[in-house]
Coordinates of C-alpha atoms and ligand atoms in Angstrom, one line a residue:
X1 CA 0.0 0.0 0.0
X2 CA 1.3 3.6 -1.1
X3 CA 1.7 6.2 2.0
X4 CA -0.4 8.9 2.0
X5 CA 1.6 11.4 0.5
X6 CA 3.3 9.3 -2.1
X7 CA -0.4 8.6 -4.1
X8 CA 1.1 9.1 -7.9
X9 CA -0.1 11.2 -10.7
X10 CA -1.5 8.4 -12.9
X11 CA -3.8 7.3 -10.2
X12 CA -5.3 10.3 -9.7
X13 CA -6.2 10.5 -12.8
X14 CA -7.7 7.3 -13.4
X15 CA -9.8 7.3 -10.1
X16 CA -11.2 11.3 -10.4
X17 CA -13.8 12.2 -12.6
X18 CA -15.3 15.7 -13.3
X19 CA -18.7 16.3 -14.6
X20 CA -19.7 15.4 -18.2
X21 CA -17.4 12.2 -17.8
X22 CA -19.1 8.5 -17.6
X23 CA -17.2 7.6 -15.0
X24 CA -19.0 10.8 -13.0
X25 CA -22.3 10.1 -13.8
X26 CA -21.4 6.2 -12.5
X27 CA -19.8 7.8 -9.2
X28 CA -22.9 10.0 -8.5
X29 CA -25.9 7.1 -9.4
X30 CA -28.5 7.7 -6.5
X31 CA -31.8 5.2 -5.9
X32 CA -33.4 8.2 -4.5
X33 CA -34.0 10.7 -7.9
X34 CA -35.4 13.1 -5.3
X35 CA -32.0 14.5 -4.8
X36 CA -29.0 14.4 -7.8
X37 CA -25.8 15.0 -6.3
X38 CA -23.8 17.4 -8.1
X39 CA -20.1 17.9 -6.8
X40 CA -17.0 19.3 -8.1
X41 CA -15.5 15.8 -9.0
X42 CA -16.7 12.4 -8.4
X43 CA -14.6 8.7 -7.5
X44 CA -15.4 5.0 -7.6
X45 CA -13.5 4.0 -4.6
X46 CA -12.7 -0.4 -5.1
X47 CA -9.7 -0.4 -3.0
X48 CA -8.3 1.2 0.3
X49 CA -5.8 2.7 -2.1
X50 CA -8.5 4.8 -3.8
X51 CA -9.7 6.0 -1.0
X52 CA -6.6 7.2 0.5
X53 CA -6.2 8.9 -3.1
X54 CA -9.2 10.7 -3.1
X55 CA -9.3 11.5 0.3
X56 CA -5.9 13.3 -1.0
X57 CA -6.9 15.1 -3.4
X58 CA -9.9 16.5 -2.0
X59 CA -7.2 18.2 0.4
X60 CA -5.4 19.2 -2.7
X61 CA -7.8 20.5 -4.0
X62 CA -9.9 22.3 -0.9
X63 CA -13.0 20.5 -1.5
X64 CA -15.3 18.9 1.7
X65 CA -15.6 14.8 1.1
X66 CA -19.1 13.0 1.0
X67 CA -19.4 9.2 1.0
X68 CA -22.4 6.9 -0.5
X69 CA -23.3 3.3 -1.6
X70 CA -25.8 3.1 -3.0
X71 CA -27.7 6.4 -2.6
X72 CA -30.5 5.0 -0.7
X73 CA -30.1 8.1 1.6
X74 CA -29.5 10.7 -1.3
X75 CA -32.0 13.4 0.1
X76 CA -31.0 13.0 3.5
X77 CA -28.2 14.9 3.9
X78 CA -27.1 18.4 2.8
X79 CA -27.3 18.7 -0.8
X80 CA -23.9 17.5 -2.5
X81 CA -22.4 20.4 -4.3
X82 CA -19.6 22.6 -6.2
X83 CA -17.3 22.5 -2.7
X84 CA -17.6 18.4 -2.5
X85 CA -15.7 15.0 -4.1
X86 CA -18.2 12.5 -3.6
X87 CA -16.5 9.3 -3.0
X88 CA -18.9 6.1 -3.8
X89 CA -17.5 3.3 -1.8
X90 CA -17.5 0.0 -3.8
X91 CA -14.8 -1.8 -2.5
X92 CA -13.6 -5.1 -3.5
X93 CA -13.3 -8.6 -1.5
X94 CA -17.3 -9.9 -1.1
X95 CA -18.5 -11.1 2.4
X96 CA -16.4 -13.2 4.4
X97 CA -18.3 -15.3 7.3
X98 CA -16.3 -16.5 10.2
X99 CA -18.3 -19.1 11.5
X100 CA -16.9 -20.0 14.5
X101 CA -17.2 -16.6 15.5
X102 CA -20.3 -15.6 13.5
X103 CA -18.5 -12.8 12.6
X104 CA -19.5 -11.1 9.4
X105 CA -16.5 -8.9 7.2
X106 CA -18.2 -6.7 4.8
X107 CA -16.7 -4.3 2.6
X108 CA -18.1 -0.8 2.1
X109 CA -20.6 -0.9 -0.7
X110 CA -21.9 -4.3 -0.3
X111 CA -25.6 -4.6 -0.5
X112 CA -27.7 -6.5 2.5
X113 CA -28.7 -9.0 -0.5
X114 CA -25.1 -10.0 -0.6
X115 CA -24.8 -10.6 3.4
X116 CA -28.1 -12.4 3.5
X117 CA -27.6 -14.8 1.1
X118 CA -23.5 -15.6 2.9
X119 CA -24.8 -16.1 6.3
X120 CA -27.6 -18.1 5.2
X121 CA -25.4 -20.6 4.0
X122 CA -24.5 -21.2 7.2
X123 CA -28.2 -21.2 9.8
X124 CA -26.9 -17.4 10.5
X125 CA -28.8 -14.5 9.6
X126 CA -28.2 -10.3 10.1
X127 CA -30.4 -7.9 11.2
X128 CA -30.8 -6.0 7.6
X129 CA -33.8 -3.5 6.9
X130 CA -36.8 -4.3 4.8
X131 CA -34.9 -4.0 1.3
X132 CA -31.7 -6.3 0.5
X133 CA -30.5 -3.6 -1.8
X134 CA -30.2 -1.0 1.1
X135 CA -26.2 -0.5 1.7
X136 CA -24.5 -2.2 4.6
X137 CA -22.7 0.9 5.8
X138 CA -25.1 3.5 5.6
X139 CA -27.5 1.5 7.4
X140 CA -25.5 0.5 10.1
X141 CA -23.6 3.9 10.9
X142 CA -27.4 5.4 11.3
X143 CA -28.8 2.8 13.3
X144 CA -31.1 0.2 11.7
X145 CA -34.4 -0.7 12.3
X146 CA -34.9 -4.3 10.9
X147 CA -37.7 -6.7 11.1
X148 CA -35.4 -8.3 13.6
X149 CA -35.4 -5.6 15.7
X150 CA -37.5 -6.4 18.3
X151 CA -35.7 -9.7 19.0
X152 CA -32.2 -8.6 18.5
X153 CA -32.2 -4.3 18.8
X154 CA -30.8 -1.5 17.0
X155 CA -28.6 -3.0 14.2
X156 CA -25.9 -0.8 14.8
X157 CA -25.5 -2.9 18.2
X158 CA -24.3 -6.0 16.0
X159 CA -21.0 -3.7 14.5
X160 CA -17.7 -5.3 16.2
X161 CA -14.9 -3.0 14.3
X162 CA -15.0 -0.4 11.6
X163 CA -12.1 0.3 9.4
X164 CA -11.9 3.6 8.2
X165 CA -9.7 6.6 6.2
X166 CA -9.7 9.1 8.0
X167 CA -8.4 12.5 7.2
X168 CA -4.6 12.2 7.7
X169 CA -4.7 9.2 5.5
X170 CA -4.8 6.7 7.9
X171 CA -6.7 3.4 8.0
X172 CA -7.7 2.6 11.3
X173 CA -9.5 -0.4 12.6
X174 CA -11.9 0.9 15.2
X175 CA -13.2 -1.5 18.1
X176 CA -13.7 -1.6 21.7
X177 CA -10.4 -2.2 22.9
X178 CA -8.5 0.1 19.8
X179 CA -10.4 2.9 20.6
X180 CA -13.5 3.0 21.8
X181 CA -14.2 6.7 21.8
X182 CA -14.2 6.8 18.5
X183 CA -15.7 3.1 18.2
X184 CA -18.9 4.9 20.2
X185 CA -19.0 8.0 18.3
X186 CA -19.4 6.0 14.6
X187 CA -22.2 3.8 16.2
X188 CA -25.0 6.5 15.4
X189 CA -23.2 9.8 16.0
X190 CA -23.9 11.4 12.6
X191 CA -21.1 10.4 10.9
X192 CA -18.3 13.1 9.8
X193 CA -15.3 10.9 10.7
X194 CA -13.8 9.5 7.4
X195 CA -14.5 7.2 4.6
X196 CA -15.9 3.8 6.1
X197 CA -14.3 0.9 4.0
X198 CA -15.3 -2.4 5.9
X199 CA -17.4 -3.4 9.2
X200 CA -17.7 -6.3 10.8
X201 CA -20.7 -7.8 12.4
X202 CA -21.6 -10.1 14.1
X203 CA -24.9 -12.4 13.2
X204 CA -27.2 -14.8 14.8
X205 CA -28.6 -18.7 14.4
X206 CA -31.7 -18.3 12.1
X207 CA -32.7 -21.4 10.9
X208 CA -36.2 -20.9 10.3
X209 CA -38.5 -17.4 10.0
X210 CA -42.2 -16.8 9.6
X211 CA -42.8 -13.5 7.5
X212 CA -44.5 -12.6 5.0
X213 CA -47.5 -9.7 4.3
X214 CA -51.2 -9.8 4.5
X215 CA -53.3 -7.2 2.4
X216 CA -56.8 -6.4 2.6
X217 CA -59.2 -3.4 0.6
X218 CA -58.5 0.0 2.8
X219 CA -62.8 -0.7 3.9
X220 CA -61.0 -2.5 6.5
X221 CA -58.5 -1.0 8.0
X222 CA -59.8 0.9 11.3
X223 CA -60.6 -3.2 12.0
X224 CA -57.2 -4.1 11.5
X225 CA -55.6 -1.3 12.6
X226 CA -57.3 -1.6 16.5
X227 CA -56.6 -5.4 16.5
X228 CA -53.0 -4.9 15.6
X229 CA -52.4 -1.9 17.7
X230 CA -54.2 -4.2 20.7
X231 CA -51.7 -7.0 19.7
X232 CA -48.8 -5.0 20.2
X233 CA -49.0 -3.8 23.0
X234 CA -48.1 -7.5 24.7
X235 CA -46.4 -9.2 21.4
X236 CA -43.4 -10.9 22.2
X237 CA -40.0 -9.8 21.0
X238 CA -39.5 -12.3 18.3
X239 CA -42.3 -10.2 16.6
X240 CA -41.5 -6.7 14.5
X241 CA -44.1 -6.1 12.1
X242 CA -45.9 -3.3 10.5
X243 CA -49.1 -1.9 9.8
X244 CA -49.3 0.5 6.2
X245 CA -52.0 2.4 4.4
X246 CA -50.9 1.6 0.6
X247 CA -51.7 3.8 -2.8
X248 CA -49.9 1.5 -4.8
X249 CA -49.3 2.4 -8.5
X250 CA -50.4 -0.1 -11.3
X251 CA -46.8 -1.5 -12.4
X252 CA -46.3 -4.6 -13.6
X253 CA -44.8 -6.1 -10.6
X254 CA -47.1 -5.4 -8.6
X255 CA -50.1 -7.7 -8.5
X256 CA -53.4 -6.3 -9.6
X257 CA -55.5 -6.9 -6.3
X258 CA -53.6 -4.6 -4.7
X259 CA -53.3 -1.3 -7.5
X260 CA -57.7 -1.1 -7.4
X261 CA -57.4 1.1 -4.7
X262 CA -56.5 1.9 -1.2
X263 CA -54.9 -1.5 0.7
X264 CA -54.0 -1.9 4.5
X265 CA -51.0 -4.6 4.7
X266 CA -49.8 -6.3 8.1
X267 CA -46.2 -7.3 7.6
X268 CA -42.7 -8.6 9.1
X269 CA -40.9 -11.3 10.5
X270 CA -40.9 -13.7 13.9
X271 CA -37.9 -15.3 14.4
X272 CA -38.0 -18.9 15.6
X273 CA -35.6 -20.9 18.0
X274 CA -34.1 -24.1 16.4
X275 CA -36.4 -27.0 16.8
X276 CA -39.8 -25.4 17.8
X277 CA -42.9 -23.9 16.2
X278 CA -43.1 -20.9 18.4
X279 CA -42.7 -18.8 15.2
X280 CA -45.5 -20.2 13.9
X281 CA -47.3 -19.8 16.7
X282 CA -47.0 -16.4 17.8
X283 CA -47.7 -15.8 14.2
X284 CA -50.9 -17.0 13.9
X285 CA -51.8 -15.1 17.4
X286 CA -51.2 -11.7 15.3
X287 CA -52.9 -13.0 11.9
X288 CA -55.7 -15.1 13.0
X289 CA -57.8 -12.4 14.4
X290 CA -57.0 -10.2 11.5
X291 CA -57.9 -12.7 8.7
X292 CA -61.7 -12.7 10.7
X293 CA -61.8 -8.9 10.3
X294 CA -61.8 -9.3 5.6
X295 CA -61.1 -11.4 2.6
X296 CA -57.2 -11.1 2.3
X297 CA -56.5 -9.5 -0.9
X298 CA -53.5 -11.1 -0.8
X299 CA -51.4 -13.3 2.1
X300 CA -47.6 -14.5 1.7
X301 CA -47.5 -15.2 5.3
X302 CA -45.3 -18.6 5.4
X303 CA -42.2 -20.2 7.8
X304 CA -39.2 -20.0 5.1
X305 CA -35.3 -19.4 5.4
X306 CA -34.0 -15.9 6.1
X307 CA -33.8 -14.6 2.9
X308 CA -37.3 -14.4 2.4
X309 CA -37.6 -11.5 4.9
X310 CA -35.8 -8.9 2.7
X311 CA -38.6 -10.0 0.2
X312 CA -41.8 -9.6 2.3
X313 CA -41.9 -5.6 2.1
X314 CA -41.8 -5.3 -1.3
X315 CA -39.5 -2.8 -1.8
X316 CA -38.9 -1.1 -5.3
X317 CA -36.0 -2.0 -7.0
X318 CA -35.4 0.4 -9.1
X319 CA -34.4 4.1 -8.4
X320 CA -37.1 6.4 -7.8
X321 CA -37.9 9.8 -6.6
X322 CA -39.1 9.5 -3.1
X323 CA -40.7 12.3 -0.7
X324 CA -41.7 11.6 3.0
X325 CA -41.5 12.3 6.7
X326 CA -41.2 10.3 9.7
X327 CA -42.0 10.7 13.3
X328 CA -41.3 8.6 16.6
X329 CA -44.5 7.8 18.0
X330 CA -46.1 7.1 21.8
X331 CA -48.7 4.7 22.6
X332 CA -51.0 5.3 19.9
X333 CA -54.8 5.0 21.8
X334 CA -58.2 4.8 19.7
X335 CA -58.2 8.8 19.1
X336 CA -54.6 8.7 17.7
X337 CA -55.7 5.5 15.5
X338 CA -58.8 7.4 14.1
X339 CA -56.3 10.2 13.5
X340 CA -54.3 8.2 11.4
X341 CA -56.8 6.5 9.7
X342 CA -58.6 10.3 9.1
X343 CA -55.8 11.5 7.5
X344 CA -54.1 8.6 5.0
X345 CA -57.8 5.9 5.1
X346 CA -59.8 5.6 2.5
X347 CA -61.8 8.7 1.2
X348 CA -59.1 10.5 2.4
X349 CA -57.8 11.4 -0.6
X350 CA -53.9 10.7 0.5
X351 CA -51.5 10.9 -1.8
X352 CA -48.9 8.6 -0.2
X353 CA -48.0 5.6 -1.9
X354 CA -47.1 3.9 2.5
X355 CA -48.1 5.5 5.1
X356 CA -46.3 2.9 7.8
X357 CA -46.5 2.8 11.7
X358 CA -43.1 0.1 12.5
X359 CA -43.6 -1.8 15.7
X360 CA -40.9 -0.6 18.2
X361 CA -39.9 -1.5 22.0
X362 CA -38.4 -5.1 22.6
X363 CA -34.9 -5.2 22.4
X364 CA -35.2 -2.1 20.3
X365 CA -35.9 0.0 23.5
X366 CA -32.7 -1.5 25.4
X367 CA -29.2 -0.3 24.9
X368 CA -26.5 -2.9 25.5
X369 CA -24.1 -1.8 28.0
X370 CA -21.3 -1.0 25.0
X371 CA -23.7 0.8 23.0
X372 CA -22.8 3.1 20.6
X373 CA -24.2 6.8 20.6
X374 CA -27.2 6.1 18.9
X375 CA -28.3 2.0 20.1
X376 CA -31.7 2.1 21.2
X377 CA -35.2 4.0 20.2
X378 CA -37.2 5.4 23.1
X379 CA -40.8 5.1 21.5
X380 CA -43.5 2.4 20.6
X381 CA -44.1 3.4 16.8
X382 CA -41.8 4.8 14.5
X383 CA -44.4 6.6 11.5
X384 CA -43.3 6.9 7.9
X385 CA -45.2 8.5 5.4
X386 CA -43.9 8.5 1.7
X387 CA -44.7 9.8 -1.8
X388 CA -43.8 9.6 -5.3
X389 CA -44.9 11.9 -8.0
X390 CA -46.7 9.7 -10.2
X391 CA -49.3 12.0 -12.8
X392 CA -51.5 13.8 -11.4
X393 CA -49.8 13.8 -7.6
X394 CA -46.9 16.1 -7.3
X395 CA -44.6 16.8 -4.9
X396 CA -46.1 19.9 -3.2
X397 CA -49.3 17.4 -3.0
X398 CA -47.2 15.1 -1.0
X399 CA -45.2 17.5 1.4
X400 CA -48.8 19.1 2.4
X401 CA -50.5 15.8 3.0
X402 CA -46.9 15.0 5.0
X403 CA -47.6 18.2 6.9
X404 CA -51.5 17.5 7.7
X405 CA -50.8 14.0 9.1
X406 CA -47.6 15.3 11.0
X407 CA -50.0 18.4 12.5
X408 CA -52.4 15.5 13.7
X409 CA -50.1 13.2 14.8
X410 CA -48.6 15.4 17.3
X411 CA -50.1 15.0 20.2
X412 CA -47.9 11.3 20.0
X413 CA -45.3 12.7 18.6
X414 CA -42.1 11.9 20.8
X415 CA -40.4 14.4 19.2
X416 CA -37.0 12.1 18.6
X417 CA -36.2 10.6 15.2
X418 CA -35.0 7.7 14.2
X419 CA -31.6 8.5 11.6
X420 CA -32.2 5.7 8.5
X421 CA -35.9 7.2 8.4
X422 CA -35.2 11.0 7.4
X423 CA -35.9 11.2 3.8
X424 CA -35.3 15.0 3.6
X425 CA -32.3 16.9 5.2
X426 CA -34.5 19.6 6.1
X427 CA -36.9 17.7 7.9
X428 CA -37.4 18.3 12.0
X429 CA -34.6 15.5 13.6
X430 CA -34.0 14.9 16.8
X431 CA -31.9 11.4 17.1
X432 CA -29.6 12.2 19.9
X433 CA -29.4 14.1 23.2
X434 CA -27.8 17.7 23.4
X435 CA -25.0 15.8 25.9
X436 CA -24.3 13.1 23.1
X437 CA -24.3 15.3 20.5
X438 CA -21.9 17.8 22.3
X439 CA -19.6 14.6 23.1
X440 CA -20.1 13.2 19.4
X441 CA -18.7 16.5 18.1
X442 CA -15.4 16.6 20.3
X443 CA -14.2 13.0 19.1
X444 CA -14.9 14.3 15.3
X445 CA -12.2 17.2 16.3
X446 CA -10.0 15.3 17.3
X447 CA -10.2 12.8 13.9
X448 CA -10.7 15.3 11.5
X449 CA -9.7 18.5 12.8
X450 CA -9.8 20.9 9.9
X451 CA -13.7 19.2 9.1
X452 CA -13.0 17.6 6.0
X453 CA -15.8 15.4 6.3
X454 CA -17.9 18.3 8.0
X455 CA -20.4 18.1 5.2
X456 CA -21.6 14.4 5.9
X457 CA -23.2 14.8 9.4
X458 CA -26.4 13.8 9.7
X459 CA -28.7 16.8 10.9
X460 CA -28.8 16.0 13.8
X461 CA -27.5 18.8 16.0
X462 CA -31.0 20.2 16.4
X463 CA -31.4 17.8 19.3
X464 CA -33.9 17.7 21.9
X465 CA -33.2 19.5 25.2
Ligands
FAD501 C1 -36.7 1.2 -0.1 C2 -36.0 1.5 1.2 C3 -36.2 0.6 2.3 C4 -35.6 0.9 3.5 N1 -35.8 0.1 4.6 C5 -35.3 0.4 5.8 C6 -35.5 -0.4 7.0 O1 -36.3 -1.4 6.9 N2 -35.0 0.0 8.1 C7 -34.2 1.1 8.2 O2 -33.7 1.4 9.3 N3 -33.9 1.9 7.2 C8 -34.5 1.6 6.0 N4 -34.2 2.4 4.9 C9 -33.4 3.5 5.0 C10 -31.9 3.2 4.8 O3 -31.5 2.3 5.8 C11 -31.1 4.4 4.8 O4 -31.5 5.2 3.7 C12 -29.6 4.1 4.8 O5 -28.9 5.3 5.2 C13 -29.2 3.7 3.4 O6 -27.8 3.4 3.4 P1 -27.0 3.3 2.0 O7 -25.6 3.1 2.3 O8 -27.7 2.4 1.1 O9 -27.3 4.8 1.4 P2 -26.4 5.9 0.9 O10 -27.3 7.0 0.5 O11 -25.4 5.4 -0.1 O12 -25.6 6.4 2.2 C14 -26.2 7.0 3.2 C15 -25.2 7.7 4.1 O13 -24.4 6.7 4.8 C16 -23.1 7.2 4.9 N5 -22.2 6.3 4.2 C17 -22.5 5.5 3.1 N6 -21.4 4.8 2.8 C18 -20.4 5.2 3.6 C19 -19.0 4.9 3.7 N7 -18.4 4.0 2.9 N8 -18.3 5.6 4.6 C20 -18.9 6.5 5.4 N9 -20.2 6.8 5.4 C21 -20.9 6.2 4.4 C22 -23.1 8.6 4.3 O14 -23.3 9.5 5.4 C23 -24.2 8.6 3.4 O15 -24.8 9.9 3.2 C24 -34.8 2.1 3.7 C25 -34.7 3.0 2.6 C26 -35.3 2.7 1.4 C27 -35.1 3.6 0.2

């Protein structure tokens, strides 16, 4: 590996793109359209080698340094601009599983797909988000609300050691016992730290998982929505699901039953022990009573391997632009279902294609004792509301309804935010305390003292008093 200050010519060159190049518009490819990044020069980072180079020239060149994957989180933070190299991390090597250790190595860019499919190989499963095309890294730096969540926590609680360029060049492996200020300050701190370029994590035994999603016409959903509210409230822990008020446009992969009109879906994931049915069981518990309440439009509830789990939310696939808002919720009693239900339910005229409550609490509401700054969420729902403009809705139609159902869903409103759900930089956040944020901010001096990577922390210094 070249030092630092000895990166040559040639490779600078072949790794920095400006605009109008190919290789820029491959370096700047977001999933959310919403937001286009546009900065000064752009790099495909495959090796720690390009990273150290770009991370050079940047200081060369004055500019700040943003990092993505996949671009999932394009809108999220500030804009990417004229003073910015945006580095795409897509570095080379695949997942590694140590199994004695269920240990996980993934490089930066990988895909959840990719980690799924490894550990499954082996009875092991990781506690990825609803989409296997969501990026490792991003993901787990913000948190991570999976549909294990409930069973197993905040995803970010599963990271063992991150190895990262900072911005004197260095790579450092970050863990507990290397340096565990810092190792807490990347666990959910808002990033700002250097370019990540592997994590390990550590997975669990999954050999079998019930999940799947039920739909019914939107007729029903004040119904469902009260039974599965009154289920949750005593669900056990191998249980995350969610309840969702769906618009769904009429694309091909989607099936028909579900594009007529307004749908209500209950979906997510129990996770069994090896060797019993108690997946199965508490399963039915949650699905039985709904399945009384309507005709299912559609049910893929069924015990399968882990993989499946990343299908059951039916995620797009392709890029899109994506407008929404999020709020972490209370207890939500009758009124605050009704509320809900007033503002996205049928005849209500929403425009969102989801509007999702996420069952919190479980291991979710439980920081482990070496947490990171961000490892547990302090509320029972987390709301997400989302739109796309598909003819006739546009995106001022979404923000307003986003605004209405915010405006009645305050009085539950916890007022903290949950990092991987903030479509919009601009939106109200709240993730961490003043005293965490004051503490995140005087490790990131100390790494990157001249703020380098000042341009990729979350917004999250707004935080509650
Ligand atoms: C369809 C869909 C489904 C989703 N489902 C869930 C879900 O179930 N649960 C959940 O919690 N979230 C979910 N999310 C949100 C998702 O977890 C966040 O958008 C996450 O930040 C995406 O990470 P990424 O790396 O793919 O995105 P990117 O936009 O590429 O990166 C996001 C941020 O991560 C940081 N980052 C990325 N790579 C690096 C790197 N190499 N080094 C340093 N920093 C880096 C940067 O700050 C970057 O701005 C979903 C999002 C979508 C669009």
């Amino acid at each position: 590996m070249t030092t630092f200050e000895e990166a040559p010519r040639a490779s600078l060159e072949k790794l920095i793109a400006l605009p109008g190049r190919q290789a820029y518009d491959k370096s700047v490819r977001v999933f959310n359209l919403a937001a286009a990044p546009a900065p000064a020069a752009a790099a495909t980072a495959t090796t720690v080698d390009d990273v150290r180079t770009a991370v050079r020239y940047a200081r060369q060149e004055g500019l700040g340094v943003r990092m993505h994957s996949t671009g999932h989180a394009a809108a999220s933070g500030r804009p990417v601009g004229a003073g910015d190299l945006l580095i795409r991390t897509e570095l080379e090597g695949g997942v590694e599983i140590d199994t004695a250790r269920r240990i996980a190595r993934v490089p930066a860019g990988t895909q959840w797909g990719a980690v799924i499919d490894a550990a499954q190989r082996h009875g092991l499963a990781a506690p990825h988000g609803s989409s296997g095309l969501v990026g490792v890294v991003g993901y787990l730096l913000r948190g991570g609300v999976s549909f294990y969540g409930r069973a197993k926590g905040l995803a970010v609680n599963c990271v063992r050691a991150i190895e990262l360029v900072t911005a004197d060049g260095q790579l450092r492996r970050v863990d507990l016992s290397s340096d565990p200020e810092l190792f807490w300050a990347l666990r959910g701190g808002g990033g700002g730290f250097g370019v990540v370029t592997a994590v390990d994590i550590e997975l669990f035994a999954a050999t079998s998982v019930v999940t799947g999603a039920t739909y019914w016409s939107a007729v029903h959903a004040d119904r469902i929505l009260s039974r599965w509210l009154r289920w949750s409230r005593s669900a056990p822990p191998e249980a995350t699901t969610a309840f969702r008020v769906m618009n769904l446009p009429p694309l091909p992969e989607i099936p028909a039953a579900l594009t007529a009109g307004p749908v209500v879906c209950v979906d997510g994931a129990v996770l069994g022990s090896p060797g019993t049915d108690g997946a199965q069981r508490i399963a039915d518990e949650l699905l039985n009573p709904l399945r009384e309440v309507g005709e299912a439009l559609v049910d893929t509830w069924h015990a399968g391997r882990p993989s499946a789990v990343a299908q059951t939310h039916m995620d797009p696939t392709e890029p899109f632009p994506m407008y929404g808002d999020h709020l972490l919720l209370d207890e939500l009693d009758a009124d605050g279902a009704a509320e809900f239900l007033r503002l996205v339910g049928i005849g209500s005229g929403s425009p969102l294609v989801n509007a999702e409550l996420r069952q919190l609490g479980g291991a979710l509401s439980v920081p482990p004792d070496t947490g990171g700054a961000l490892a547990s969420l302090d509320a029972r729902f987390a709301y997400m509301g989302g739109g796309v403009p598909f003819e006739p809705v546009t995106v001022d139609d979404i923000h307003a309804h986003c605004a209405a159902v915010r405006e009645v869903l305050e009085p539950w409103n916890t007022g903290w935010t949950a990092p991987t759900f903030i479509d919009h930089y601009a939106q109200p956040q709240a993730h961490l305390s003043a005293e965490t944020v004051a503490a995140v901010d005087e490790i990131r001096r100390r790494i990157d003292p001249a703020g380098l990577f000042r341009g990729d922390i979350a917004t999250n210094a707004t935080a509650l008093s």
